[in-house]
């Protein structure tokens, strides 16, 4: 049996014998119709693709009780309370709610921390499918291809759910509504990586073709920005066990300096934080940072004057540049909240702004 390359996997071509259920049942339209008739829990247990690692032991009992299952390394899926894809005969509140909520956690964020946000989403939009993507600090030392391969389960979920596909497929599937919530640069890099993966698969697969705009909105919490070396070290420091913090921070500082000199000095490669800034502004015929995001997609930047990791002036500059390029950007500024702690301090204001953002997305459909 001929072994396919990693490039083929990223471009949507499966290895013989891997038997992904999603890619073995007819056309893209047929796959999506059949796939949606199954409860989400069973959809992903039918898949035998080696990218899916159902290591439920990684989750605490409390987190399992919330309905999430592991579908990959640092990737979790929550089964909707009822059918997530509602029809036009459904109540208005259901028709206007997001079908899919993508949550990209900040660097080193543990599941109990992220679940505080997903719990609110569960209460607010109970019929939505939720996908959590964690940001492991080790991923930042890996290649872009490694990061892309890690996100293959998310790409296949979105493809099977009709979030990306040909215009005719999306019209037939009633154009899923998508809310994206991204935390800090760590979540932003994961979001950027997923976007690159989806664009690569869309550009090469005749079964997917091109996308068309959908109802969507994006929340950027405490990003983007280019932190100093010390601030970068702080981000890694917070996620480490106290016993190993000092030696690990020394190693990180050393390797960060060496890698920066090599990548920027010798090869002229932009720092990943600068790539993220530009990626979030992506716009054009090929789509935005995620294929369904357009210049009309409402986006909200949440930041604080007391954020010690990402300077507020960098986020404000990014908002101004987004508006200059014609993007639909708004900003929510807090006076005294720490990095990614705005919802904890001011939950009513925070979630009220998220709901208002989504309402504006629905109005523009």
mmCIF file of C-alpha atoms in Angstrom:
data_model
loop_
_atom_site.group_PDB
_atom_site.id
_atom_site.type_symbol
_atom_site.label_atom_id
_atom_site.label_comp_id
_atom_site.label_asym_id
_atom_site.label_seq_id
_atom_site.Cartn_x
_atom_site.Cartn_y
_atom_site.Cartn_z
ATOM 1 C CA UNK A 1 0.000 0.000 0.000
ATOM 2 C CA UNK A 2 1.377 3.373 -0.991
ATOM 3 C CA UNK A 3 1.862 5.785 1.882
ATOM 4 C CA UNK A 4 0.423 9.241 1.207
ATOM 5 C CA UNK A 5 2.299 12.331 2.274
ATOM 6 C CA UNK A 6 1.345 14.723 5.052
ATOM 7 C CA UNK A 7 0.622 17.265 2.319
ATOM 8 C CA UNK A 8 -2.063 14.971 0.877
ATOM 9 C CA UNK A 9 -3.704 14.704 4.290
ATOM 10 C CA UNK A 10 -3.814 18.473 4.684
ATOM 11 C CA UNK A 11 -5.310 18.819 1.216
ATOM 12 C CA UNK A 12 -8.180 16.514 2.081
ATOM 13 C CA UNK A 13 -6.913 13.234 0.577
ATOM 14 C CA UNK A 14 -7.250 10.252 2.907
ATOM 15 C CA UNK A 15 -4.911 7.305 3.188
ATOM 16 C CA UNK A 16 -6.307 3.989 1.888
ATOM 17 C CA UNK A 17 -7.756 1.923 4.698
ATOM 18 C CA UNK A 18 -8.177 4.793 7.128
ATOM 19 C CA UNK A 19 -11.936 4.608 6.595
ATOM 20 C CA UNK A 20 -13.129 8.046 7.643
ATOM 21 C CA UNK A 21 -16.925 7.788 7.610
ATOM 22 C CA UNK A 22 -17.207 11.360 6.432
ATOM 23 C CA UNK A 23 -15.160 10.721 3.281
ATOM 24 C CA UNK A 24 -16.515 7.260 2.339
ATOM 25 C CA UNK A 25 -20.185 7.982 1.666
ATOM 26 C CA UNK A 26 -20.790 9.557 -1.723
ATOM 27 C CA UNK A 27 -20.827 13.197 -2.702
ATOM 28 C CA UNK A 28 -20.335 16.079 -0.309
ATOM 29 C CA UNK A 29 -24.072 16.834 -0.389
ATOM 30 C CA UNK A 30 -24.994 13.200 0.350
ATOM 31 C CA UNK A 31 -22.405 12.953 3.131
ATOM 32 C CA UNK A 32 -23.698 16.075 4.834
ATOM 33 C CA UNK A 33 -27.359 14.979 4.663
ATOM 34 C CA UNK A 34 -26.570 11.506 6.038
ATOM 35 C CA UNK A 35 -24.136 12.825 8.596
ATOM 36 C CA UNK A 36 -26.637 15.255 10.111
ATOM 37 C CA UNK A 37 -29.218 12.542 10.746
ATOM 38 C CA UNK A 38 -26.939 11.079 13.432
ATOM 39 C CA UNK A 39 -26.444 12.423 16.952
ATOM 40 C CA UNK A 40 -23.061 14.142 17.125
ATOM 41 C CA UNK A 41 -21.731 11.684 19.693
ATOM 42 C CA UNK A 42 -22.297 8.792 17.269
ATOM 43 C CA UNK A 43 -21.028 10.725 14.270
ATOM 44 C CA UNK A 44 -17.517 10.833 15.619
ATOM 45 C CA UNK A 45 -17.479 7.365 17.112
ATOM 46 C CA UNK A 46 -18.332 6.050 13.625
ATOM 47 C CA UNK A 47 -15.155 7.620 12.324
ATOM 48 C CA UNK A 48 -12.055 5.412 12.458
ATOM 49 C CA UNK A 49 -9.756 8.084 11.126
ATOM 50 C CA UNK A 50 -6.489 7.971 13.061
ATOM 51 C CA UNK A 51 -6.658 11.747 13.606
ATOM 52 C CA UNK A 52 -9.479 11.203 16.123
ATOM 53 C CA UNK A 53 -8.232 10.162 19.528
ATOM 54 C CA UNK A 54 -11.138 9.635 21.915
ATOM 55 C CA UNK A 55 -9.074 9.883 25.070
ATOM 56 C CA UNK A 56 -11.947 10.666 27.419
ATOM 57 C CA UNK A 57 -9.701 9.951 30.376
ATOM 58 C CA UNK A 58 -8.086 13.343 29.749
ATOM 59 C CA UNK A 59 -11.237 15.098 30.921
ATOM 60 C CA UNK A 60 -12.383 15.380 34.481
ATOM 61 C CA UNK A 61 -15.675 13.799 35.495
ATOM 62 C CA UNK A 62 -17.192 17.255 35.849
ATOM 63 C CA UNK A 63 -16.210 18.225 32.326
ATOM 64 C CA UNK A 64 -17.579 14.976 30.890
ATOM 65 C CA UNK A 65 -20.869 15.718 32.607
ATOM 66 C CA UNK A 66 -21.093 18.897 30.542
ATOM 67 C CA UNK A 67 -21.454 16.790 27.405
ATOM 68 C CA UNK A 68 -18.015 17.303 25.833
ATOM 69 C CA UNK A 69 -16.059 14.465 24.259
ATOM 70 C CA UNK A 70 -12.440 14.468 23.114
ATOM 71 C CA UNK A 71 -12.012 14.202 19.346
ATOM 72 C CA UNK A 72 -8.318 15.042 19.132
ATOM 73 C CA UNK A 73 -5.372 16.415 21.047
ATOM 74 C CA UNK A 74 -6.724 19.449 22.897
ATOM 75 C CA UNK A 75 -9.958 19.419 20.848
ATOM 76 C CA UNK A 76 -13.393 18.798 22.369
ATOM 77 C CA UNK A 77 -16.906 18.575 21.009
ATOM 78 C CA UNK A 78 -20.142 19.138 22.882
ATOM 79 C CA UNK A 79 -23.264 17.351 21.718
ATOM 80 C CA UNK A 80 -26.126 19.787 21.203
ATOM 81 C CA UNK A 81 -29.088 19.518 23.581
ATOM 82 C CA UNK A 82 -31.349 18.865 20.572
ATOM 83 C CA UNK A 83 -31.054 19.099 16.794
ATOM 84 C CA UNK A 84 -28.524 21.823 16.150
ATOM 85 C CA UNK A 85 -29.621 22.544 12.597
ATOM 86 C CA UNK A 86 -33.075 24.044 12.970
ATOM 87 C CA UNK A 87 -35.542 24.567 10.146
ATOM 88 C CA UNK A 88 -37.364 27.663 9.032
ATOM 89 C CA UNK A 89 -40.416 26.404 10.969
ATOM 90 C CA UNK A 90 -38.512 26.633 14.258
ATOM 91 C CA UNK A 91 -39.161 29.425 16.758
ATOM 92 C CA UNK A 92 -37.482 32.702 15.927
ATOM 93 C CA UNK A 93 -35.099 32.427 18.864
ATOM 94 C CA UNK A 94 -33.851 29.079 17.541
ATOM 95 C CA UNK A 95 -33.623 30.214 13.925
ATOM 96 C CA UNK A 96 -31.498 33.195 14.914
ATOM 97 C CA UNK A 97 -29.173 31.320 17.267
ATOM 98 C CA UNK A 98 -25.751 30.089 16.136
ATOM 99 C CA UNK A 99 -25.582 26.448 15.066
ATOM 100 C CA UNK A 100 -21.870 26.154 15.788
ATOM 101 C CA UNK A 101 -19.739 27.921 18.394
ATOM 102 C CA UNK A 102 -15.957 27.696 18.015
ATOM 103 C CA UNK A 103 -13.955 28.541 21.153
ATOM 104 C CA UNK A 104 -10.181 28.993 20.865
ATOM 105 C CA UNK A 105 -8.661 29.027 24.359
ATOM 106 C CA UNK A 106 -5.719 31.168 25.413
ATOM 107 C CA UNK A 107 -2.256 29.679 25.779
ATOM 108 C CA UNK A 108 -2.159 27.081 28.542
ATOM 109 C CA UNK A 109 -5.843 27.519 29.453
ATOM 110 C CA UNK A 110 -7.193 24.454 31.250
ATOM 111 C CA UNK A 111 -10.581 22.954 30.494
ATOM 112 C CA UNK A 112 -12.142 24.157 33.788
ATOM 113 C CA UNK A 113 -11.235 27.734 32.788
ATOM 114 C CA UNK A 114 -12.615 27.448 29.257
ATOM 115 C CA UNK A 115 -15.731 25.648 30.491
ATOM 116 C CA UNK A 116 -16.803 28.807 32.344
ATOM 117 C CA UNK A 117 -17.399 30.337 28.918
ATOM 118 C CA UNK A 118 -18.867 27.255 27.255
ATOM 119 C CA UNK A 119 -21.323 26.903 30.145
ATOM 120 C CA UNK A 120 -22.714 30.370 29.433
ATOM 121 C CA UNK A 121 -22.985 29.503 25.757
ATOM 122 C CA UNK A 122 -24.789 26.283 26.635
ATOM 123 C CA UNK A 123 -27.338 28.234 28.663
ATOM 124 C CA UNK A 124 -27.706 30.972 26.039
ATOM 125 C CA UNK A 125 -27.693 28.821 22.885
ATOM 126 C CA UNK A 126 -28.547 25.266 24.037
ATOM 127 C CA UNK A 127 -28.994 23.909 20.503
ATOM 128 C CA UNK A 128 -25.545 24.952 19.321
ATOM 129 C CA UNK A 129 -22.718 22.530 18.663
ATOM 130 C CA UNK A 130 -19.676 23.694 20.627
ATOM 131 C CA UNK A 131 -16.072 22.998 19.655
ATOM 132 C CA UNK A 132 -13.210 23.796 22.028
ATOM 133 C CA UNK A 133 -9.676 24.185 20.685
ATOM 134 C CA UNK A 134 -6.998 24.438 23.360
ATOM 135 C CA UNK A 135 -3.686 26.221 22.874
ATOM 136 C CA UNK A 136 -0.827 24.118 24.183
ATOM 137 C CA UNK A 137 2.395 26.133 24.677
ATOM 138 C CA UNK A 138 4.349 23.321 23.007
ATOM 139 C CA UNK A 139 2.483 23.936 19.745
ATOM 140 C CA UNK A 140 4.295 27.240 19.390
ATOM 141 C CA UNK A 141 7.559 25.352 19.013
ATOM 142 C CA UNK A 142 6.149 23.053 16.347
ATOM 143 C CA UNK A 143 5.922 23.560 12.605
ATOM 144 C CA UNK A 144 2.890 25.049 10.905
ATOM 145 C CA UNK A 145 2.227 21.669 9.260
ATOM 146 C CA UNK A 146 2.165 19.956 12.661
ATOM 147 C CA UNK A 147 -0.306 22.528 13.957
ATOM 148 C CA UNK A 148 -2.470 22.059 10.873
ATOM 149 C CA UNK A 149 -2.524 18.271 11.213
ATOM 150 C CA UNK A 150 -3.566 18.658 14.836
ATOM 151 C CA UNK A 151 -6.641 20.633 13.722
ATOM 152 C CA UNK A 152 -7.814 18.160 11.071
ATOM 153 C CA UNK A 153 -10.704 16.920 13.283
ATOM 154 C CA UNK A 154 -12.066 20.473 13.489
ATOM 155 C CA UNK A 155 -11.799 20.916 9.728
ATOM 156 C CA UNK A 156 -13.727 17.707 9.079
ATOM 157 C CA UNK A 157 -16.448 18.659 11.564
ATOM 158 C CA UNK A 158 -16.941 21.995 9.813
ATOM 159 C CA UNK A 159 -16.961 20.383 6.383
ATOM 160 C CA UNK A 160 -19.446 17.691 7.423
ATOM 161 C CA UNK A 161 -21.684 20.302 9.053
ATOM 162 C CA UNK A 162 -21.881 22.369 5.880
ATOM 163 C CA UNK A 163 -19.849 25.316 7.177
ATOM 164 C CA UNK A 164 -17.576 25.132 4.152
ATOM 165 C CA UNK A 165 -18.490 23.805 0.719
ATOM 166 C CA UNK A 166 -19.802 24.852 -2.656
ATOM 167 C CA UNK A 167 -22.423 27.576 -2.856
ATOM 168 C CA UNK A 168 -25.097 25.047 -3.883
ATOM 169 C CA UNK A 169 -24.245 22.743 -0.972
ATOM 170 C CA UNK A 170 -24.434 25.579 1.539
ATOM 171 C CA UNK A 171 -27.797 26.768 0.158
ATOM 172 C CA UNK A 172 -29.189 23.237 0.401
ATOM 173 C CA UNK A 173 -27.991 22.894 3.980
ATOM 174 C CA UNK A 174 -29.522 26.211 5.055
ATOM 175 C CA UNK A 175 -26.164 27.910 5.677
ATOM 176 C CA UNK A 176 -25.089 27.143 9.270
ATOM 177 C CA UNK A 177 -24.629 30.135 11.553
ATOM 178 C CA UNK A 178 -21.220 30.299 13.232
ATOM 179 C CA UNK A 179 -19.998 32.235 16.275
ATOM 180 C CA UNK A 180 -16.236 32.268 16.893
ATOM 181 C CA UNK A 181 -14.737 33.229 20.259
ATOM 182 C CA UNK A 182 -10.962 33.632 20.331
ATOM 183 C CA UNK A 183 -8.831 34.304 23.412
ATOM 184 C CA UNK A 184 -5.410 35.966 23.353
ATOM 185 C CA UNK A 185 -2.638 35.327 20.837
ATOM 186 C CA UNK A 186 -2.631 31.625 21.701
ATOM 187 C CA UNK A 187 -6.209 31.197 20.542
ATOM 188 C CA UNK A 188 -5.559 33.535 17.640
ATOM 189 C CA UNK A 189 -2.713 31.406 16.301
ATOM 190 C CA UNK A 190 -4.912 28.304 16.469
ATOM 191 C CA UNK A 191 -7.636 30.194 14.618
ATOM 192 C CA UNK A 192 -5.139 31.363 11.986
ATOM 193 C CA UNK A 193 -3.855 27.798 11.586
ATOM 194 C CA UNK A 194 -7.380 26.429 11.141
ATOM 195 C CA UNK A 195 -8.071 29.100 8.541
ATOM 196 C CA UNK A 196 -4.943 28.172 6.588
ATOM 197 C CA UNK A 197 -5.948 24.505 6.740
ATOM 198 C CA UNK A 198 -9.497 25.159 5.527
ATOM 199 C CA UNK A 199 -8.297 27.413 2.720
ATOM 200 C CA UNK A 200 -5.813 24.734 1.602
ATOM 201 C CA UNK A 201 -8.497 22.037 1.571
ATOM 202 C CA UNK A 202 -11.001 24.269 -0.210
ATOM 203 C CA UNK A 203 -8.488 25.218 -2.853
ATOM 204 C CA UNK A 204 -7.626 21.650 -3.782
ATOM 205 C CA UNK A 205 -10.763 19.556 -3.333
ATOM 206 C CA UNK A 206 -13.268 19.464 -6.188
ATOM 207 C CA UNK A 207 -15.854 18.112 -3.738
ATOM 208 C CA UNK A 208 -15.699 21.330 -1.723
ATOM 209 C CA UNK A 209 -15.016 24.104 -4.207
ATOM 210 C CA UNK A 210 -15.547 27.644 -2.985
ATOM 211 C CA UNK A 211 -17.522 29.017 -0.073
ATOM 212 C CA UNK A 212 -20.176 31.685 0.136
ATOM 213 C CA UNK A 213 -20.853 34.120 3.020
ATOM 214 C CA UNK A 214 -22.780 32.831 6.035
ATOM 215 C CA UNK A 215 -24.185 34.401 9.195
ATOM 216 C CA UNK A 216 -21.208 34.671 11.526
ATOM 217 C CA UNK A 217 -19.524 36.844 14.129
ATOM 218 C CA UNK A 218 -16.131 36.866 15.842
ATOM 219 C CA UNK A 219 -15.015 37.845 19.345
ATOM 220 C CA UNK A 220 -11.326 38.664 19.842
ATOM 221 C CA UNK A 221 -10.703 38.684 23.593
ATOM 222 C CA UNK A 222 -7.349 40.248 24.570
ATOM 223 C CA UNK A 223 -5.765 40.013 21.123
ATOM 224 C CA UNK A 224 -3.960 40.563 18.839
ATOM 225 C CA UNK A 225 -0.710 42.073 20.004
ATOM 226 C CA UNK A 226 3.044 41.644 19.989
ATOM 227 C CA UNK A 227 4.168 41.126 23.580
ATOM 228 C CA UNK A 228 7.744 41.735 24.633
ATOM 229 C CA UNK A 229 10.073 38.829 25.423
ATOM 230 C CA UNK A 230 9.286 39.168 29.119
ATOM 231 C CA UNK A 231 5.555 39.206 28.463
ATOM 232 C CA UNK A 232 5.913 36.110 26.285
ATOM 233 C CA UNK A 233 7.789 34.377 29.092
ATOM 234 C CA UNK A 234 5.005 35.391 31.481
ATOM 235 C CA UNK A 235 2.433 33.691 29.254
ATOM 236 C CA UNK A 236 4.371 30.421 29.383
ATOM 237 C CA UNK A 237 5.160 30.914 33.077
ATOM 238 C CA UNK A 238 1.501 31.033 34.109
ATOM 239 C CA UNK A 239 0.751 27.582 32.699
ATOM 240 C CA UNK A 240 3.692 25.769 34.330
ATOM 241 C CA UNK A 241 3.959 23.848 37.577
ATOM 242 C CA UNK A 242 5.787 25.937 40.231
ATOM 243 C CA UNK A 243 8.537 23.314 40.623
ATOM 244 C CA UNK A 244 9.698 23.575 37.008
ATOM 245 C CA UNK A 245 8.968 27.224 36.302
ATOM 246 C CA UNK A 246 12.456 28.706 36.764
ATOM 247 C CA UNK A 247 14.468 26.174 34.688
ATOM 248 C CA UNK A 248 11.808 26.079 31.966
ATOM 249 C CA UNK A 249 11.611 29.871 31.765
ATOM 250 C CA UNK A 250 15.405 30.041 31.380
ATOM 251 C CA UNK A 251 15.261 27.519 28.535
ATOM 252 C CA UNK A 252 12.338 29.301 26.892
ATOM 253 C CA UNK A 253 14.136 32.643 27.052
ATOM 254 C CA UNK A 254 17.269 31.129 25.512
ATOM 255 C CA UNK A 255 15.506 29.278 22.700
ATOM 256 C CA UNK A 256 13.119 32.165 22.025
ATOM 257 C CA UNK A 257 16.094 34.465 21.473
ATOM 258 C CA UNK A 258 17.906 31.975 19.230
ATOM 259 C CA UNK A 259 14.824 31.164 17.154
ATOM 260 C CA UNK A 260 13.985 34.861 16.764
ATOM 261 C CA UNK A 261 17.497 35.667 15.546
ATOM 262 C CA UNK A 262 17.491 32.782 13.057
ATOM 263 C CA UNK A 263 13.973 33.264 11.691
ATOM 264 C CA UNK A 264 13.975 37.049 11.479
ATOM 265 C CA UNK A 265 17.663 37.766 10.966
ATOM 266 C CA UNK A 266 18.566 35.022 8.502
ATOM 267 C CA UNK A 267 15.278 34.189 6.792
ATOM 268 C CA UNK A 268 13.244 37.372 7.254
ATOM 269 C CA UNK A 269 10.255 35.460 8.656
ATOM 270 C CA UNK A 270 7.772 37.581 10.583
ATOM 271 C CA UNK A 271 7.137 36.763 14.265
ATOM 272 C CA UNK A 272 4.001 34.668 14.628
ATOM 273 C CA UNK A 273 2.274 37.530 16.465
ATOM 274 C CA UNK A 274 2.808 39.777 13.429
ATOM 275 C CA UNK A 275 1.530 37.026 11.125
ATOM 276 C CA UNK A 276 -1.555 36.840 13.343
ATOM 277 C CA UNK A 277 -2.174 40.583 13.116
ATOM 278 C CA UNK A 278 -2.119 40.484 9.337
ATOM 279 C CA UNK A 279 -4.071 37.225 9.178
ATOM 280 C CA UNK A 280 -6.953 38.688 11.174
ATOM 281 C CA UNK A 281 -7.232 41.423 8.547
ATOM 282 C CA UNK A 282 -7.322 38.973 5.644
ATOM 283 C CA UNK A 283 -10.016 39.919 3.167
ATOM 284 C CA UNK A 284 -10.736 39.310 -0.491
ATOM 285 C CA UNK A 285 -12.159 36.760 -2.941
ATOM 286 C CA UNK A 286 -10.516 33.904 -1.039
ATOM 287 C CA UNK A 287 -12.266 34.868 2.201
ATOM 288 C CA UNK A 288 -11.094 36.060 5.583
ATOM 289 C CA UNK A 289 -9.056 34.412 8.306
ATOM 290 C CA UNK A 290 -11.748 31.718 8.212
ATOM 291 C CA UNK A 291 -13.331 31.031 4.795
ATOM 292 C CA UNK A 292 -16.823 32.258 5.709
ATOM 293 C CA UNK A 293 -15.661 35.549 7.239
ATOM 294 C CA UNK A 294 -16.142 38.601 5.025
ATOM 295 C CA UNK A 295 -15.798 42.361 5.444
ATOM 296 C CA UNK A 296 -19.433 42.413 6.627
ATOM 297 C CA UNK A 297 -18.867 39.886 9.417
ATOM 298 C CA UNK A 298 -19.243 41.713 12.764
ATOM 299 C CA UNK A 299 -16.120 41.428 14.881
ATOM 300 C CA UNK A 300 -15.633 42.641 18.441
ATOM 301 C CA UNK A 301 -12.293 43.306 20.115
ATOM 302 C CA UNK A 302 -12.323 43.094 23.914
ATOM 303 C CA UNK A 303 -9.394 44.661 25.766
ATOM 304 C CA UNK A 304 -8.340 46.406 28.969
ATOM 305 C CA UNK A 305 -6.169 49.342 29.947
ATOM 306 C CA UNK A 306 -4.687 47.142 32.693
ATOM 307 C CA UNK A 307 -3.723 44.184 30.508
ATOM 308 C CA UNK A 308 -0.080 43.437 31.369
ATOM 309 C CA UNK A 309 0.414 40.995 28.492
ATOM 310 C CA UNK A 310 -1.120 42.597 25.378
ATOM 311 C CA UNK A 311 -0.848 46.418 25.310
ATOM 312 C CA UNK A 312 -4.201 48.058 24.639
ATOM 313 C CA UNK A 313 -2.713 50.487 22.121
ATOM 314 C CA UNK A 314 -1.812 47.577 19.823
ATOM 315 C CA UNK A 315 -5.381 46.290 19.862
ATOM 316 C CA UNK A 316 -6.744 49.786 19.249
ATOM 317 C CA UNK A 317 -4.372 50.180 16.295
ATOM 318 C CA UNK A 318 -5.587 46.872 14.894
ATOM 319 C CA UNK A 319 -9.212 47.991 15.185
ATOM 320 C CA UNK A 320 -8.403 51.215 13.339
ATOM 321 C CA UNK A 321 -6.627 49.285 10.577
ATOM 322 C CA UNK A 322 -9.546 46.853 10.312
ATOM 323 C CA UNK A 323 -11.960 49.747 9.862
ATOM 324 C CA UNK A 324 -9.634 51.389 7.341
ATOM 325 C CA UNK A 325 -9.799 48.193 5.276
ATOM 326 C CA UNK A 326 -13.578 48.216 5.394
ATOM 327 C CA UNK A 327 -14.079 45.522 8.024
ATOM 328 C CA UNK A 328 -17.022 45.665 10.433
ATOM 329 C CA UNK A 329 -15.093 46.166 13.688
ATOM 330 C CA UNK A 330 -16.116 47.344 17.142
ATOM 331 C CA UNK A 331 -14.186 47.543 20.404
ATOM 332 C CA UNK A 332 -15.118 47.000 24.051
ATOM 333 C CA UNK A 333 -12.629 48.641 26.433
ATOM 334 C CA UNK A 334 -12.407 47.825 30.154
ATOM 335 C CA UNK A 335 -10.637 50.040 32.651
ATOM 336 C CA UNK A 336 -9.168 47.625 35.182
ATOM 337 C CA UNK A 337 -9.436 43.990 34.123
ATOM 338 C CA UNK A 338 -6.422 41.657 33.745
ATOM 339 C CA UNK A 339 -5.640 39.640 30.628
ATOM 340 C CA UNK A 340 -8.629 37.443 29.522
ATOM 341 C CA UNK A 341 -10.432 38.242 32.796
ATOM 342 C CA UNK A 342 -13.096 40.658 31.568
ATOM 343 C CA UNK A 343 -15.995 38.190 31.750
ATOM 344 C CA UNK A 344 -15.047 37.168 35.277
ATOM 345 C CA UNK A 345 -15.077 40.749 36.549
ATOM 346 C CA UNK A 346 -18.040 42.072 34.581
ATOM 347 C CA UNK A 347 -20.135 39.125 33.347
ATOM 348 C CA UNK A 348 -23.306 41.088 32.542
ATOM 349 C CA UNK A 349 -21.488 43.665 30.440
ATOM 350 C CA UNK A 350 -19.306 41.059 28.739
ATOM 351 C CA UNK A 351 -22.042 38.636 27.740
ATOM 352 C CA UNK A 352 -24.409 41.459 26.888
ATOM 353 C CA UNK A 353 -21.846 42.688 24.358
ATOM 354 C CA UNK A 354 -21.459 39.179 22.896
ATOM 355 C CA UNK A 355 -25.230 38.829 22.473
ATOM 356 C CA UNK A 356 -25.445 42.275 20.880
ATOM 357 C CA UNK A 357 -22.664 41.318 18.473
ATOM 358 C CA UNK A 358 -24.518 38.184 17.435
ATOM 359 C CA UNK A 359 -27.785 40.097 17.040
ATOM 360 C CA UNK A 360 -26.051 42.483 14.647
ATOM 361 C CA UNK A 361 -24.800 39.501 12.605
ATOM 362 C CA UNK A 362 -28.328 38.111 12.301
ATOM 363 C CA UNK A 363 -29.683 41.503 11.225
ATOM 364 C CA UNK A 364 -27.195 41.653 8.350
ATOM 365 C CA UNK A 365 -28.109 38.256 6.883
#
